[in-house]
Coordinates of C-alpha atoms in Angstrom, one line a residue:
M295 CA -0.1 -0.1 0.0
Q296 CA 1.3 3.4 -1.0
L297 CA 0.4 6.7 1.0
T298 CA 1.0 10.3 -0.4
K299 CA 0.7 13.1 1.8
H300 CA -0.8 16.3 0.9
A301 CA -1.1 19.5 2.9
H302 CA -2.6 19.4 6.4
A303 CA -4.8 16.4 7.0
C304 CA -5.4 15.1 3.6
V305 CA -3.6 11.8 2.3
T306 CA -4.2 9.6 -0.5
V307 CA -3.8 5.9 -0.3
E308 CA -3.2 3.3 -3.2
K309 CA -3.3 -0.2 -3.2
D310 CA -3.6 -2.6 -6.3
G311 CA -5.0 0.2 -8.5
T312 CA -7.5 1.4 -5.9
R313 CA -7.1 4.7 -4.8
V314 CA -8.8 6.7 -2.0
V315 CA -8.4 10.4 -0.5
I316 CA -9.2 11.0 3.1
D317 CA -10.0 14.4 4.4
P318 CA -9.3 16.8 1.1
G319 CA -10.1 20.3 2.8
T320 CA -9.9 23.8 1.8
L321 CA -6.5 24.2 3.3
T322 CA -4.9 21.5 0.7
P323 CA -4.1 23.2 -2.4
D324 CA -4.2 20.2 -4.4
A325 CA -7.3 18.6 -2.9
A326 CA -9.2 18.9 -6.7
D327 CA -6.3 16.9 -8.0
A328 CA -6.2 14.3 -5.4
V329 CA -10.2 13.9 -5.7
E330 CA -9.9 13.7 -9.3
Q331 CA -7.6 10.5 -9.2
A332 CA -9.8 8.8 -6.5
Q333 CA -12.6 6.3 -6.6
A334 CA -13.8 7.1 -3.2
I335 CA -13.3 10.2 -0.7
L336 CA -13.3 9.5 3.2
I337 CA -14.2 12.1 5.4
T338 CA -13.6 12.2 9.1
H339 CA -15.8 15.4 9.9
E340 CA -17.5 18.5 8.5
H341 CA -14.9 21.1 9.6
F342 CA -13.6 23.0 6.4
D343 CA -10.1 21.9 6.8
H344 CA -11.0 18.3 6.4
F345 CA -14.1 18.8 4.3
D346 CA -14.5 20.9 1.3
A347 CA -18.0 20.6 0.4
D348 CA -18.1 22.6 -2.7
L349 CA -15.1 20.6 -4.2
I350 CA -16.8 17.4 -3.5
A351 CA -20.4 18.4 -4.5
T352 CA -18.7 19.3 -7.7
A353 CA -16.9 16.2 -8.0
L354 CA -19.8 14.0 -7.9
R355 CA -21.9 15.9 -10.4
G356 CA -19.1 15.2 -13.1
R357 CA -18.1 11.6 -12.0
P358 CA -21.0 9.2 -11.7
E359 CA -18.5 6.2 -10.2
L360 CA -17.2 8.5 -7.3
S361 CA -18.5 7.6 -3.8
V362 CA -18.3 9.4 -0.6
Y363 CA -18.0 8.1 3.0
G364 CA -18.5 10.6 6.3
T365 CA -20.4 11.4 9.1
R366 CA -24.0 12.0 9.0
A367 CA -23.4 15.7 8.8
V368 CA -20.9 15.2 5.7
A369 CA -23.9 13.0 3.9
A370 CA -26.5 15.7 4.8
A371 CA -24.3 18.5 3.2
L372 CA -23.9 16.5 0.1
G373 CA -27.6 15.3 -0.3
A374 CA -28.3 12.1 1.9
D375 CA -30.4 11.2 -1.1
D376 CA -27.4 10.4 -3.4
A377 CA -26.7 6.6 -3.2
R378 CA -23.2 7.4 -3.7
V379 CA -23.0 9.3 -0.5
H380 CA -22.5 6.8 2.5
A381 CA -23.2 8.2 6.3
V382 CA -21.0 6.1 8.4
T383 CA -20.5 5.2 12.2
A384 CA -18.3 3.5 14.6
G385 CA -18.3 -0.2 13.8
D386 CA -19.2 -0.1 10.0
A387 CA -16.9 -2.0 7.4
F388 CA -16.8 -1.6 3.7
D389 CA -14.5 -2.3 0.7
V390 CA -13.5 0.2 -1.8
G391 CA -11.9 -2.0 -4.2
S392 CA -9.0 -3.6 -3.0
L393 CA -9.2 -1.8 0.4
A394 CA -11.1 -3.0 3.6
I395 CA -12.0 -0.1 5.5
T396 CA -13.4 0.0 9.2
V397 CA -15.0 2.8 11.0
H398 CA -13.8 3.9 14.7
G399 CA -14.8 6.7 17.3
S400 CA -17.6 9.1 17.2
R401 CA -16.6 12.6 18.5
H402 CA -14.3 15.3 17.5
A403 CA -11.6 16.2 20.6
P404 CA -13.1 19.0 22.7
I405 CA -11.8 22.8 21.8
H406 CA -13.7 24.7 24.5
A407 CA -17.0 24.2 26.1
D408 CA -18.6 27.3 24.2
I409 CA -17.8 25.4 20.5
P410 CA -19.9 22.7 19.4
C411 CA -18.2 19.4 19.3
P412 CA -19.5 17.5 15.9
D413 CA -19.2 13.8 15.1
N414 CA -15.9 12.6 14.0
V415 CA -14.9 9.1 12.7
G416 CA -11.4 7.5 12.2
Y417 CA -10.7 5.1 9.4
L418 CA -8.5 1.9 9.5
L419 CA -7.6 0.7 6.2
D420 CA -6.1 -2.8 5.1
G421 CA -6.3 -4.7 8.4
G422 CA -4.6 -2.1 10.5
A423 CA -2.0 -0.9 8.0
L424 CA -3.0 2.7 8.5
Y425 CA -5.1 4.8 10.6
H426 CA -6.6 8.4 9.9
P427 CA -8.2 9.5 13.2
G428 CA -9.6 12.9 12.1
D429 CA -9.6 15.4 14.9
A430 CA -9.4 13.0 17.7
Y431 CA -7.4 10.7 20.1
F432 CA -9.5 7.8 19.6
A433 CA -7.6 4.5 19.9
P434 CA -9.2 1.8 17.8
E435 CA -9.5 -1.6 19.4
A436 CA -7.4 -3.2 16.8
P437 CA -3.7 -3.2 15.8
V438 CA -2.3 -0.1 14.1
R439 CA 0.9 -0.5 12.1
T440 CA 1.1 3.2 10.8
L441 CA -0.9 6.0 12.6
L442 CA -1.4 9.2 11.4
L443 CA -1.0 11.7 14.2
P444 CA -2.3 15.3 14.2
T445 CA 0.2 17.8 15.6
S446 CA -1.6 21.1 15.4
G447 CA -4.6 22.9 16.0
P448 CA -7.0 24.2 18.7
W449 CA -7.8 21.2 20.2
T450 CA -4.2 19.6 20.3
K451 CA -2.0 19.0 23.3
L452 CA 1.2 17.4 23.0
G453 CA 1.0 15.8 26.4
E454 CA -2.3 13.9 25.3
A455 CA -0.9 13.3 21.7
A456 CA 2.1 11.3 23.4
D457 CA -0.2 9.3 25.7
Y458 CA -2.3 8.6 22.4
V459 CA 0.7 7.4 20.5
R460 CA 1.3 5.0 23.8
R461 CA -2.0 3.6 23.8
V462 CA -2.2 3.2 20.0
E463 CA 1.5 1.3 20.0
P464 CA 1.9 1.8 16.3
E465 CA 5.1 0.6 14.7
R466 CA 5.4 3.9 12.9
V467 CA 3.9 7.5 13.3
I468 CA 3.4 10.1 10.3
Q469 CA 2.6 13.6 11.2
I470 CA -0.5 15.2 9.7
H471 CA -2.5 18.4 10.5
E472 CA 0.5 20.4 10.9
L473 CA 0.1 23.6 9.2
M474 CA -0.1 25.7 12.3
L475 CA 3.4 24.9 13.1
S476 CA 6.3 26.8 11.8
D477 CA 9.3 24.5 10.8
L478 CA 10.6 25.1 14.2
G479 CA 7.6 23.9 15.8
Q480 CA 7.5 20.8 13.7
Q481 CA 10.8 20.0 14.7
S482 CA 10.5 20.6 18.3
T483 CA 7.3 18.4 18.4
A484 CA 9.1 15.5 16.3
R485 CA 11.7 15.6 18.9
L486 CA 9.0 15.5 21.6
L487 CA 6.7 12.7 20.3
G488 CA 9.3 10.8 18.2
E489 CA 11.7 7.7 18.9
Q490 CA 13.9 9.8 21.4
G491 CA 11.0 11.5 23.0
L492 CA 8.1 10.5 25.0
T493 CA 6.8 7.6 22.6
G494 CA 9.6 5.4 21.6
T495 CA 7.9 5.5 18.3
A496 CA 9.6 6.7 15.1
L497 CA 7.7 9.9 13.9
T498 CA 7.9 10.7 10.0
R499 CA 7.4 14.3 9.0
L500 CA 6.6 14.3 5.0
E501 CA 6.4 17.2 2.8
P502 CA 3.3 17.7 0.8
G503 CA 3.6 15.4 -2.4
A504 CA 5.9 12.9 -0.5
T505 CA 4.8 9.2 -1.2
V506 CA 5.9 6.3 1.3
L507 CA 5.2 2.5 1.2
L508 CA 3.3 1.2 4.3

């Protein structure tokens, strides 16, 4: 399986000719290209940095073979009467081509009591090869080989992120959701959360456009 990192929370995953894109939001400059090349789109929650509703609605109009999976709010925004738009919740399982996908978690991490906390789901791909948590520190009850770890945002806390990695116990961590950190901040975060820091697990920083094998 091959992973391509895009800006912020967006990644593309490809296996045996099947390609899915997760969380193409408005902060990802090449989100349209990523969506154009994918058979399916997975959305963790409705926040704009993860879900570009206009982009995805346009893609659905132009590509009858495209499917979208997301929370009920995401499905409602795209038109719940469209059979290609699937509302998913924790415990659901489905296949997109050669990729087996399971759904985990239910809520966005809290930001503040005055800010609504939307539904948020994470996606576990290919029997635990990769987990994208969205905006949450939810640990799936399944082995995870590669964890995509959010490292910046109004809800993130480095101490909680370290404890999250310890709970999940992945073989590898790849940073996502990094746009609010400067380069110095990313370096500092990688040291604190990486193999020589609090987690004992290697943390990989990928530039947008970089591709790795999982």
